[in-house]
Short mmCIF file of C-alpha atoms in Angstrom, two decimals:
data_model
loop_
_atom_site.label_atom_id
_atom_site.label_comp_id
_atom_site.label_asym_id
_atom_site.label_seq_id
_atom_site.Cartn_x
_atom_site.Cartn_y
_atom_site.Cartn_z
CA UNK M 1 0.00 0.00 0.00
CA UNK M 2 1.17 3.49 -0.88
CA UNK M 3 2.11 5.49 2.22
CA UNK M 4 -0.42 8.13 3.15
CA UNK M 5 0.36 11.49 4.63
CA UNK M 6 -1.77 13.07 7.35
CA UNK M 7 -3.22 15.39 4.71
CA UNK M 8 -4.23 12.36 2.60
CA UNK M 9 -6.04 10.97 5.64
CA UNK M 10 -7.85 14.28 6.23
CA UNK M 11 -8.92 14.28 2.56
CA UNK M 12 -10.19 10.73 2.92
CA UNK M 13 -12.01 11.58 6.17
CA UNK M 14 -13.75 14.57 4.56
CA UNK M 15 -14.71 12.51 1.52
CA UNK M 16 -16.14 9.72 3.69
CA UNK M 17 -18.06 12.21 5.76
CA UNK M 18 -19.45 13.87 2.64
CA UNK M 19 -20.49 10.47 1.26
CA UNK M 20 -22.23 9.64 4.55
CA UNK M 21 -24.10 12.92 4.47
CA UNK M 22 -25.12 12.45 0.84
CA UNK M 23 -26.33 8.92 1.57
CA UNK M 24 -28.83 10.25 4.12
CA UNK M 25 -32.42 10.76 2.97
CA UNK M 26 -32.55 14.15 1.29
CA UNK M 27 -34.21 16.94 3.26
CA UNK M 28 -35.87 19.25 0.81
CA UNK M 29 -36.21 22.94 1.54
CA UNK M 30 -38.78 25.29 0.05
CA UNK M 31 -36.84 28.43 -0.70
CA UNK M 32 -38.51 31.69 0.17
CA UNK M 33 -38.84 34.46 -2.39
CA UNK M 34 -36.46 36.68 -0.40
CA UNK M 35 -33.80 33.93 -0.49
CA UNK M 36 -34.24 33.41 -4.23
CA UNK M 37 -34.12 37.17 -4.71
CA UNK M 38 -30.89 37.43 -2.71
CA UNK M 39 -29.29 34.63 -4.74
CA UNK M 40 -30.40 36.22 -8.02
CA UNK M 41 -28.80 39.47 -6.89
CA UNK M 42 -25.53 37.67 -6.12
CA UNK M 43 -25.62 35.93 -9.51
CA UNK M 44 -26.28 39.24 -11.26
CA UNK M 45 -23.50 40.99 -9.34
CA UNK M 46 -21.07 38.15 -10.07
CA UNK M 47 -21.86 38.43 -13.76
CA UNK M 48 -21.34 42.18 -13.60
CA UNK M 49 -17.98 41.61 -11.87
CA UNK M 50 -17.02 39.12 -14.55
CA UNK M 51 -17.70 41.65 -17.26
CA UNK M 52 -15.59 44.39 -15.63
CA UNK M 53 -12.31 44.94 -17.49
CA UNK M 54 -9.30 43.74 -15.48
CA UNK M 55 -6.50 46.18 -14.58
CA UNK M 56 -3.63 44.06 -15.90
CA UNK M 57 -5.09 41.15 -17.83
CA UNK M 58 -2.91 38.30 -18.87
CA UNK M 59 -2.30 37.92 -22.57
CA UNK M 60 -4.46 34.80 -22.71
CA UNK M 61 -7.37 36.66 -21.21
CA UNK M 62 -6.93 39.56 -23.62
CA UNK M 63 -6.91 37.10 -26.52
CA UNK M 64 -10.00 35.38 -25.13
CA UNK M 65 -11.84 38.70 -24.85
CA UNK M 66 -10.88 39.67 -28.42
CA UNK M 67 -11.99 36.26 -29.67
CA UNK M 68 -15.21 36.54 -27.66
CA UNK M 69 -15.95 39.97 -29.12
CA UNK M 70 -15.23 38.73 -32.65
CA UNK M 71 -17.41 35.67 -32.12
CA UNK M 72 -20.24 37.74 -30.66
CA UNK M 73 -20.27 39.98 -33.73
CA UNK M 74 -19.83 37.11 -36.16
CA UNK M 75 -22.58 35.03 -34.56
CA UNK M 76 -25.07 37.79 -33.85
CA UNK M 77 -27.68 36.08 -35.98
CA UNK M 78 -27.11 32.70 -34.35
CA UNK M 79 -27.42 34.29 -30.92
CA UNK M 80 -31.08 35.00 -31.63
CA UNK M 81 -31.60 31.26 -31.20
CA UNK M 82 -30.42 31.51 -27.59
CA UNK M 83 -31.78 34.90 -26.66
CA UNK M 84 -35.20 36.09 -27.54
CA UNK M 85 -37.40 38.93 -26.53
CA UNK M 86 -40.84 38.27 -25.10
CA UNK M 87 -42.48 40.85 -22.93
CA UNK M 88 -39.37 43.07 -22.67
CA UNK M 89 -37.21 40.44 -21.05
CA UNK M 90 -34.07 39.14 -22.64
CA UNK M 91 -34.27 35.41 -22.13
CA UNK M 92 -31.32 33.11 -21.90
CA UNK M 93 -31.83 29.43 -21.34
CA UNK M 94 -29.37 27.19 -19.53
CA UNK M 95 -29.66 23.48 -18.68
CA UNK M 96 -31.57 23.81 -15.43
CA UNK M 97 -32.67 27.42 -15.30
CA UNK M 98 -33.60 30.41 -17.42
CA UNK M 99 -32.34 33.95 -16.97
CA UNK M 100 -34.65 36.85 -17.59
CA UNK M 101 -33.06 40.25 -17.79
CA UNK M 102 -34.95 43.49 -17.98
CA UNK M 103 -32.90 46.56 -18.77
CA UNK M 104 -34.21 49.55 -16.89
CA UNK M 105 -35.45 52.73 -18.40
CA UNK M 106 -33.89 55.69 -16.62
CA UNK M 107 -36.47 58.14 -17.83
CA UNK M 108 -38.76 57.71 -14.83
CA UNK M 109 -38.19 58.10 -11.15
CA UNK M 110 -37.00 54.74 -9.77
CA UNK M 111 -38.99 54.67 -6.56
CA UNK M 112 -41.86 52.59 -5.44
CA UNK M 113 -44.85 54.90 -5.34
CA UNK M 114 -47.72 52.44 -5.55
CA UNK M 115 -48.31 48.98 -4.16
CA UNK M 116 -50.21 46.44 -6.21
CA UNK M 117 -51.77 43.46 -4.49
CA UNK M 118 -54.21 40.72 -5.46
CA UNK M 119 -57.81 41.26 -4.48
CA UNK M 120 -58.32 37.50 -4.69
CA UNK M 121 -56.47 35.09 -2.39
CA UNK M 122 -57.60 31.45 -2.17
CA UNK M 123 -59.62 30.38 0.84
CA UNK M 124 -57.55 29.35 3.85
CA UNK M 125 -54.71 31.77 3.14
CA UNK M 126 -54.23 34.82 5.34
CA UNK M 127 -51.73 37.66 5.24
CA UNK M 128 -48.43 36.55 6.75
CA UNK M 129 -46.21 39.59 6.17
CA UNK M 130 -46.05 42.79 4.22
CA UNK M 131 -42.98 44.97 3.91
CA UNK M 132 -41.94 47.67 1.52
CA UNK M 133 -39.27 50.28 0.93
CA UNK M 134 -38.40 52.65 -1.88
CA UNK M 135 -37.29 49.78 -4.10
CA UNK M 136 -39.73 46.95 -3.56
CA UNK M 137 -42.77 45.61 -1.79
CA UNK M 138 -42.89 42.02 -0.56
CA UNK M 139 -46.10 40.43 0.64
CA UNK M 140 -46.76 36.87 1.71
CA UNK M 141 -49.79 34.81 2.65
CA UNK M 142 -49.86 31.50 4.44
CA UNK M 143 -52.40 28.74 4.99
CA UNK M 144 -50.45 26.86 7.68
CA UNK M 145 -48.79 24.61 5.11
CA UNK M 146 -47.63 26.74 2.23
CA UNK M 147 -46.87 30.33 1.30
CA UNK M 148 -47.83 32.62 -1.51
CA UNK M 149 -45.41 35.48 -2.21
CA UNK M 150 -45.72 38.54 -4.36
CA UNK M 151 -42.79 40.85 -4.83
CA UNK M 152 -43.10 44.09 -6.74
CA UNK M 153 -39.81 45.85 -7.54
CA UNK M 154 -39.06 49.05 -9.40
CA UNK M 155 -37.46 48.42 -12.75
CA UNK M 156 -33.73 48.93 -12.66
CA UNK M 157 -31.10 46.50 -13.85
CA UNK M 158 -33.34 43.58 -13.05
CA UNK M 159 -32.21 40.01 -13.46
CA UNK M 160 -34.15 36.90 -12.54
CA UNK M 161 -33.22 33.24 -12.72
CA UNK M 162 -36.07 30.77 -12.78
CA UNK M 163 -35.63 27.08 -12.19
CA UNK M 164 -36.71 25.44 -15.45
CA UNK M 165 -35.26 22.01 -14.82
CA UNK M 166 -38.73 20.44 -15.05
CA UNK M 167 -39.69 22.19 -18.28
CA UNK M 168 -39.42 25.34 -20.32
CA UNK M 169 -40.85 28.72 -19.36
CA UNK M 170 -44.48 29.06 -20.33
CA UNK M 171 -45.82 32.25 -21.83
CA UNK M 172 -49.40 32.98 -20.79
CA UNK M 173 -51.85 35.81 -20.39
CA UNK M 174 -53.54 35.99 -16.97
CA UNK M 175 -56.31 38.57 -17.09
CA UNK M 176 -54.77 41.20 -19.34
CA UNK M 177 -51.28 40.55 -18.09
CA UNK M 178 -48.76 38.55 -20.14
CA UNK M 179 -46.55 36.52 -17.80
CA UNK M 180 -43.86 33.88 -17.87
CA UNK M 181 -44.22 31.02 -15.50
CA UNK M 182 -42.45 27.78 -14.62
CA UNK M 183 -43.40 24.90 -12.38
CA UNK M 184 -41.37 22.50 -10.27
CA UNK M 185 -43.34 19.52 -9.05
CA UNK M 186 -40.58 18.36 -6.66
CA UNK M 187 -40.98 21.55 -4.60
CA UNK M 188 -44.69 22.00 -5.35
CA UNK M 189 -43.65 25.36 -6.78
CA UNK M 190 -45.20 27.71 -9.27
CA UNK M 191 -43.12 30.77 -10.15
CA UNK M 192 -44.27 33.60 -12.40
CA UNK M 193 -42.51 36.74 -13.54
CA UNK M 194 -43.84 39.71 -15.48
CA UNK M 195 -43.46 43.43 -15.70
CA UNK M 196 -45.44 46.55 -16.35
CA UNK M 197 -43.97 49.89 -17.44
CA UNK M 198 -42.79 50.68 -13.91
CA UNK M 199 -42.50 47.47 -11.98
CA UNK M 200 -41.29 43.91 -12.23
CA UNK M 201 -43.27 41.26 -10.34
CA UNK M 202 -42.20 37.90 -8.91
CA UNK M 203 -44.95 35.58 -7.86
CA UNK M 204 -44.47 32.30 -6.03
CA UNK M 205 -47.20 29.92 -4.92
CA UNK M 206 -47.81 26.22 -4.29
CA UNK M 207 -48.38 24.43 -7.57
CA UNK M 208 -51.14 22.27 -6.13
CA UNK M 209 -53.46 25.29 -6.00
CA UNK M 210 -54.05 24.57 -9.67
CA UNK M 211 -53.49 26.77 -12.68
CA UNK M 212 -57.00 28.18 -12.61
CA UNK M 213 -56.62 29.50 -9.04
CA UNK M 214 -53.12 30.79 -9.74
CA UNK M 215 -54.38 32.64 -12.79
CA UNK M 216 -57.23 34.08 -10.74
CA UNK M 217 -54.80 35.48 -8.14
CA UNK M 218 -52.51 37.07 -10.71
CA UNK M 219 -55.39 38.45 -12.76
CA UNK M 220 -56.80 40.12 -9.64
CA UNK M 221 -53.63 42.11 -8.89
CA UNK M 222 -54.52 45.79 -8.86
CA UNK M 223 -53.56 49.07 -7.23
CA UNK M 224 -53.85 48.71 -3.47
CA UNK M 225 -52.27 51.87 -2.10
CA UNK M 226 -49.94 54.77 -2.85
CA UNK M 227 -46.83 55.17 -0.72
CA UNK M 228 -44.08 57.69 -0.19
CA UNK M 229 -43.42 57.39 3.54
CA UNK M 230 -40.01 55.74 3.59
CA UNK O 1 -10.39 25.32 -33.56
CA UNK O 2 -13.86 26.71 -33.06
CA UNK O 3 -14.40 24.46 -30.03
CA UNK O 4 -11.19 25.82 -28.50
CA UNK O 5 -12.45 29.38 -29.00
CA UNK O 6 -15.82 28.53 -27.54
CA UNK O 7 -14.36 26.81 -24.49
CA UNK O 8 -12.11 29.81 -23.87
CA UNK O 9 -15.06 32.15 -24.13
CA UNK O 10 -17.13 29.95 -21.83
CA UNK O 11 -14.31 29.78 -19.29
CA UNK O 12 -14.12 33.56 -19.36
CA UNK O 13 -17.79 34.34 -18.94
CA UNK O 14 -19.49 31.47 -17.21
CA UNK O 15 -20.35 32.41 -13.64
CA UNK O 16 -18.64 30.05 -11.23
CA UNK O 17 -21.03 31.04 -8.47
CA UNK O 18 -24.04 30.29 -10.62
CA UNK O 19 -22.66 26.88 -11.47
CA UNK O 20 -22.08 26.07 -7.78
CA UNK O 21 -25.43 27.50 -6.72
CA UNK O 22 -27.58 25.52 -9.12
CA UNK O 23 -25.61 22.29 -8.91
CA UNK O 24 -25.17 22.09 -5.14
CA UNK O 25 -27.98 24.19 -3.70
CA UNK O 26 -30.19 21.20 -2.90
CA UNK O 27 -27.38 19.16 -1.34
CA UNK O 28 -26.34 22.08 0.86
CA UNK O 29 -29.96 22.80 1.78
CA UNK O 30 -30.36 19.19 2.86
CA UNK O 31 -27.26 19.41 5.09
CA UNK O 32 -28.45 22.72 6.55
CA UNK O 33 -31.90 21.34 7.27
CA UNK O 34 -30.45 18.31 9.05
CA UNK O 35 -28.25 20.53 11.25
CA UNK O 36 -30.69 23.29 12.18
CA UNK O 37 -33.96 23.42 14.06
CA UNK O 38 -36.28 24.67 11.35
CA UNK O 39 -36.58 25.68 7.71
CA UNK O 40 -35.98 29.35 8.52
CA UNK O 41 -32.64 28.65 10.23
CA UNK O 42 -31.65 26.27 7.44
CA UNK O 43 -32.34 28.95 4.85
CA UNK O 44 -30.42 31.53 6.91
CA UNK O 45 -27.45 29.17 7.08
CA UNK O 46 -27.65 28.51 3.36
CA UNK O 47 -27.82 32.21 2.65
CA UNK O 48 -24.72 32.88 4.80
CA UNK O 49 -22.87 29.99 3.14
CA UNK O 50 -23.60 31.30 -0.35
CA UNK O 51 -22.63 34.84 0.66
CA UNK O 52 -19.32 33.46 1.90
CA UNK O 53 -18.90 31.43 -1.30
CA UNK O 54 -19.61 34.55 -3.40
CA UNK O 55 -17.04 36.55 -1.44
CA UNK O 56 -14.43 33.87 -1.90
CA UNK O 57 -15.37 32.77 -5.40
CA UNK O 58 -11.96 33.67 -6.85
CA UNK O 59 -10.16 31.18 -4.59
CA UNK O 60 -12.66 28.32 -4.96
CA UNK O 61 -11.52 25.61 -7.33
CA UNK O 62 -14.15 23.89 -9.47
CA UNK O 63 -11.89 21.58 -11.49
CA UNK O 64 -12.30 18.65 -9.07
CA UNK O 65 -15.99 17.91 -8.45
CA UNK O 66 -15.34 15.50 -5.58
CA UNK O 67 -13.25 18.03 -3.69
CA UNK O 68 -15.63 20.87 -4.53
CA UNK O 69 -18.57 18.88 -3.16
CA UNK O 70 -16.62 18.08 0.02
CA UNK O 71 -15.67 21.73 0.35
CA UNK O 72 -19.24 22.97 -0.02
CA UNK O 73 -20.51 20.46 2.54
CA UNK O 74 -17.75 21.57 4.93
CA UNK O 75 -18.67 25.24 4.39
CA UNK O 76 -22.38 24.74 5.11
CA UNK O 77 -21.64 22.55 8.15
CA UNK O 78 -19.26 25.17 9.41
CA UNK O 79 -21.88 27.91 9.06
CA UNK O 80 -24.46 25.78 10.86
CA UNK O 81 -22.02 25.10 13.70
CA UNK O 82 -20.94 28.75 14.02
CA UNK O 83 -24.34 30.34 13.77
CA UNK O 84 -26.76 27.84 15.20
CA UNK O 85 -24.87 25.56 17.57
CA UNK O 86 -22.93 28.09 19.64
CA UNK O 87 -23.75 26.33 22.89
CA UNK O 88 -22.27 23.07 21.73
CA UNK O 89 -19.06 24.70 20.56
CA UNK O 90 -16.12 23.24 22.46
CA UNK O 91 -14.32 26.60 22.41
CA UNK O 92 -14.41 26.76 26.19
CA UNK O 93 -12.77 23.37 26.67
CA UNK O 94 -10.13 23.55 29.32
CA UNK O 95 -8.30 20.45 28.18
CA UNK O 96 -5.99 22.31 25.82
CA UNK O 97 -2.73 23.79 26.92
CA UNK O 98 -3.17 27.13 25.16
CA UNK O 99 0.46 28.04 25.49
CA UNK O 100 1.58 24.96 23.58
CA UNK O 101 2.53 25.68 20.00
CA UNK O 102 2.36 23.02 17.35
CA UNK O 103 2.63 22.85 13.59
CA UNK O 104 0.86 20.46 11.26
CA UNK O 105 4.04 19.93 9.24
CA UNK O 106 5.85 18.81 12.38
CA UNK O 107 3.41 15.99 13.12
CA UNK O 108 2.79 14.96 9.48
CA UNK O 109 3.95 11.42 8.77
CA UNK O 110 3.83 8.98 5.92
CA UNK O 111 1.82 6.05 7.20
CA UNK O 112 1.93 2.75 5.35
CA UNK O 113 -0.11 0.49 7.63
CA UNK O 114 -3.67 0.24 6.31
CA UNK O 115 -5.16 -0.54 9.74
CA UNK O 116 -3.46 2.43 11.36
CA UNK O 117 -4.71 4.67 8.54
CA UNK O 118 -8.22 3.38 9.23
CA UNK O 119 -7.94 4.06 12.98
CA UNK O 120 -6.69 7.59 12.33
CA UNK O 121 -9.52 8.34 9.87
CA UNK O 122 -12.10 7.05 12.35
CA UNK O 123 -10.64 9.30 15.05
CA UNK O 124 -10.59 12.28 12.71
CA UNK O 125 -14.27 11.68 11.98
CA UNK O 126 -14.97 11.65 15.72
CA UNK O 127 -13.26 15.01 16.33
CA UNK O 128 -15.41 17.98 17.45
CA UNK O 129 -16.91 19.66 14.38
CA UNK O 130 -15.33 23.13 14.67
CA UNK O 131 -11.79 21.71 14.84
CA UNK O 132 -12.41 19.19 12.11
CA UNK O 133 -13.93 21.79 9.77
CA UNK O 134 -11.04 24.19 10.45
CA UNK O 135 -8.54 21.43 9.62
CA UNK O 136 -10.42 20.52 6.42
CA UNK O 137 -10.49 24.13 5.25
CA UNK O 138 -6.82 24.71 6.12
CA UNK O 139 -5.14 21.46 5.13
CA UNK O 140 -7.50 19.77 2.66
CA UNK O 141 -8.56 22.88 0.73
CA UNK O 142 -5.42 24.90 1.42
CA UNK O 143 -7.07 28.10 2.60
CA UNK O 144 -5.08 30.60 4.62
CA UNK O 145 -6.22 31.65 8.10
CA UNK O 146 -7.38 35.00 6.66
CA UNK O 147 -9.45 33.25 4.00
CA UNK O 148 -11.04 30.98 6.60
CA UNK O 149 -11.85 34.05 8.72
CA UNK O 150 -13.66 35.57 5.74
CA UNK O 151 -15.51 32.34 5.04
CA UNK O 152 -16.59 31.65 8.58
CA UNK O 153 -17.05 35.24 9.81
CA UNK O 154 -14.94 34.29 12.80
CA UNK O 155 -12.01 36.35 14.07
CA UNK O 156 -8.42 35.38 13.43
CA UNK O 157 -7.78 34.24 16.99
CA UNK O 158 -10.73 31.83 16.94
CA UNK O 159 -9.68 30.32 13.61
CA UNK O 160 -6.03 30.03 14.67
CA UNK O 161 -7.11 28.47 17.95
CA UNK O 162 -9.32 25.93 16.19
CA UNK O 163 -6.55 24.94 13.79
CA UNK O 164 -4.04 24.65 16.63
CA UNK O 165 -6.39 22.66 18.84
CA UNK O 166 -7.35 20.46 15.90
CA UNK O 167 -3.66 19.85 15.23
CA UNK O 168 -3.12 18.99 18.91
CA UNK O 169 -5.94 16.46 18.67
CA UNK O 170 -4.39 15.02 15.51
CA UNK O 171 -1.10 14.59 17.37
CA UNK O 172 -2.94 12.84 20.16
CA UNK O 173 -4.64 10.55 17.62
CA UNK O 174 -1.27 9.74 16.03
CA UNK O 175 0.28 9.05 19.42
CA UNK O 176 -2.56 6.71 20.39
CA UNK O 177 -2.15 4.92 17.06
CA UNK O 178 1.51 4.39 17.88
CA UNK O 179 2.84 6.96 15.43
CA UNK O 180 5.26 8.87 17.60
CA UNK O 181 6.10 12.48 17.10
CA UNK O 182 9.75 12.95 16.18
#
């Protein structure tokens, strides 16, 4: 047997421990909208960081950037196959998720001045929390088992990533509102995203409510109050 | 040639964080849920772990999936221990001679006997979590004390103390297994 150093043994111990943990029955976690929002923000900021020019790039990196730029120009037509515009989102599909990016219009004041909420909430659900600031409003309802979330954010440099492992984004019109939605049966999750001229909305609800009920909630979203006290 | 160009472009622009997040989110969530009292705490721990991963993304290596997976599990366990199991932390143990200095390199040995290796691994697995995690981060993943401080939101003294105490325990394990310190 090949002699092992103490470091080799630590590596083996960590690997065994990881294997033991992975062999345990998987505990699933339903992620809250605020968690998903926070992760989306990190992903967006990481991408922004990535795109920043480096102070002293290595030659290989410079070459890669030049090649990338050349390829982007040369394949502009092909890129349409990967990115398309529906609503005003730029959509980019990956293996397990889809990115929606909405580039903000600076011509209006970027502050939350109105709060939109659904007038219809399914029976059994009651208001769990409601918070807002100058950038967004986040409201949730709970029925003792599951949550419904609605987040309304002012349009800025908005990026969203939706889990589309179970299937592609679906384009639909709920009431008069075109939306994108995706479902994930494993987490009993229905996620919808849409925007109006001022705001971008994230909606999350249990999938087992049924599409008809979910549509009814989204279609009932209307002006609830005007705010400026932050 | 085109594939070379494309792979270079992908390497340049693909978000490492995004890759880690989507691939390992569920595994880390499962670990967090098993180590915390409720879903809220598990999500808090996960959030802290991903913030730490984002902050340290430039030093995280993704070329070895097995090691990356081990690293991510260690990170989330470490967060759960630091944030949610403070009372069970053995930081107040009196059994360590704090004045004693020790280096990992000094006790490192090449061990050929398979049975002794097995005994040592079993004892490492039985070590208190904070010391074990500190040793994994320092000696398995090669992070500096400062990097571990950033990852764990602990101060330098705590991290140094955990590594030192972990190393002392390793020496004790080696001594018990008959591997004498030179």
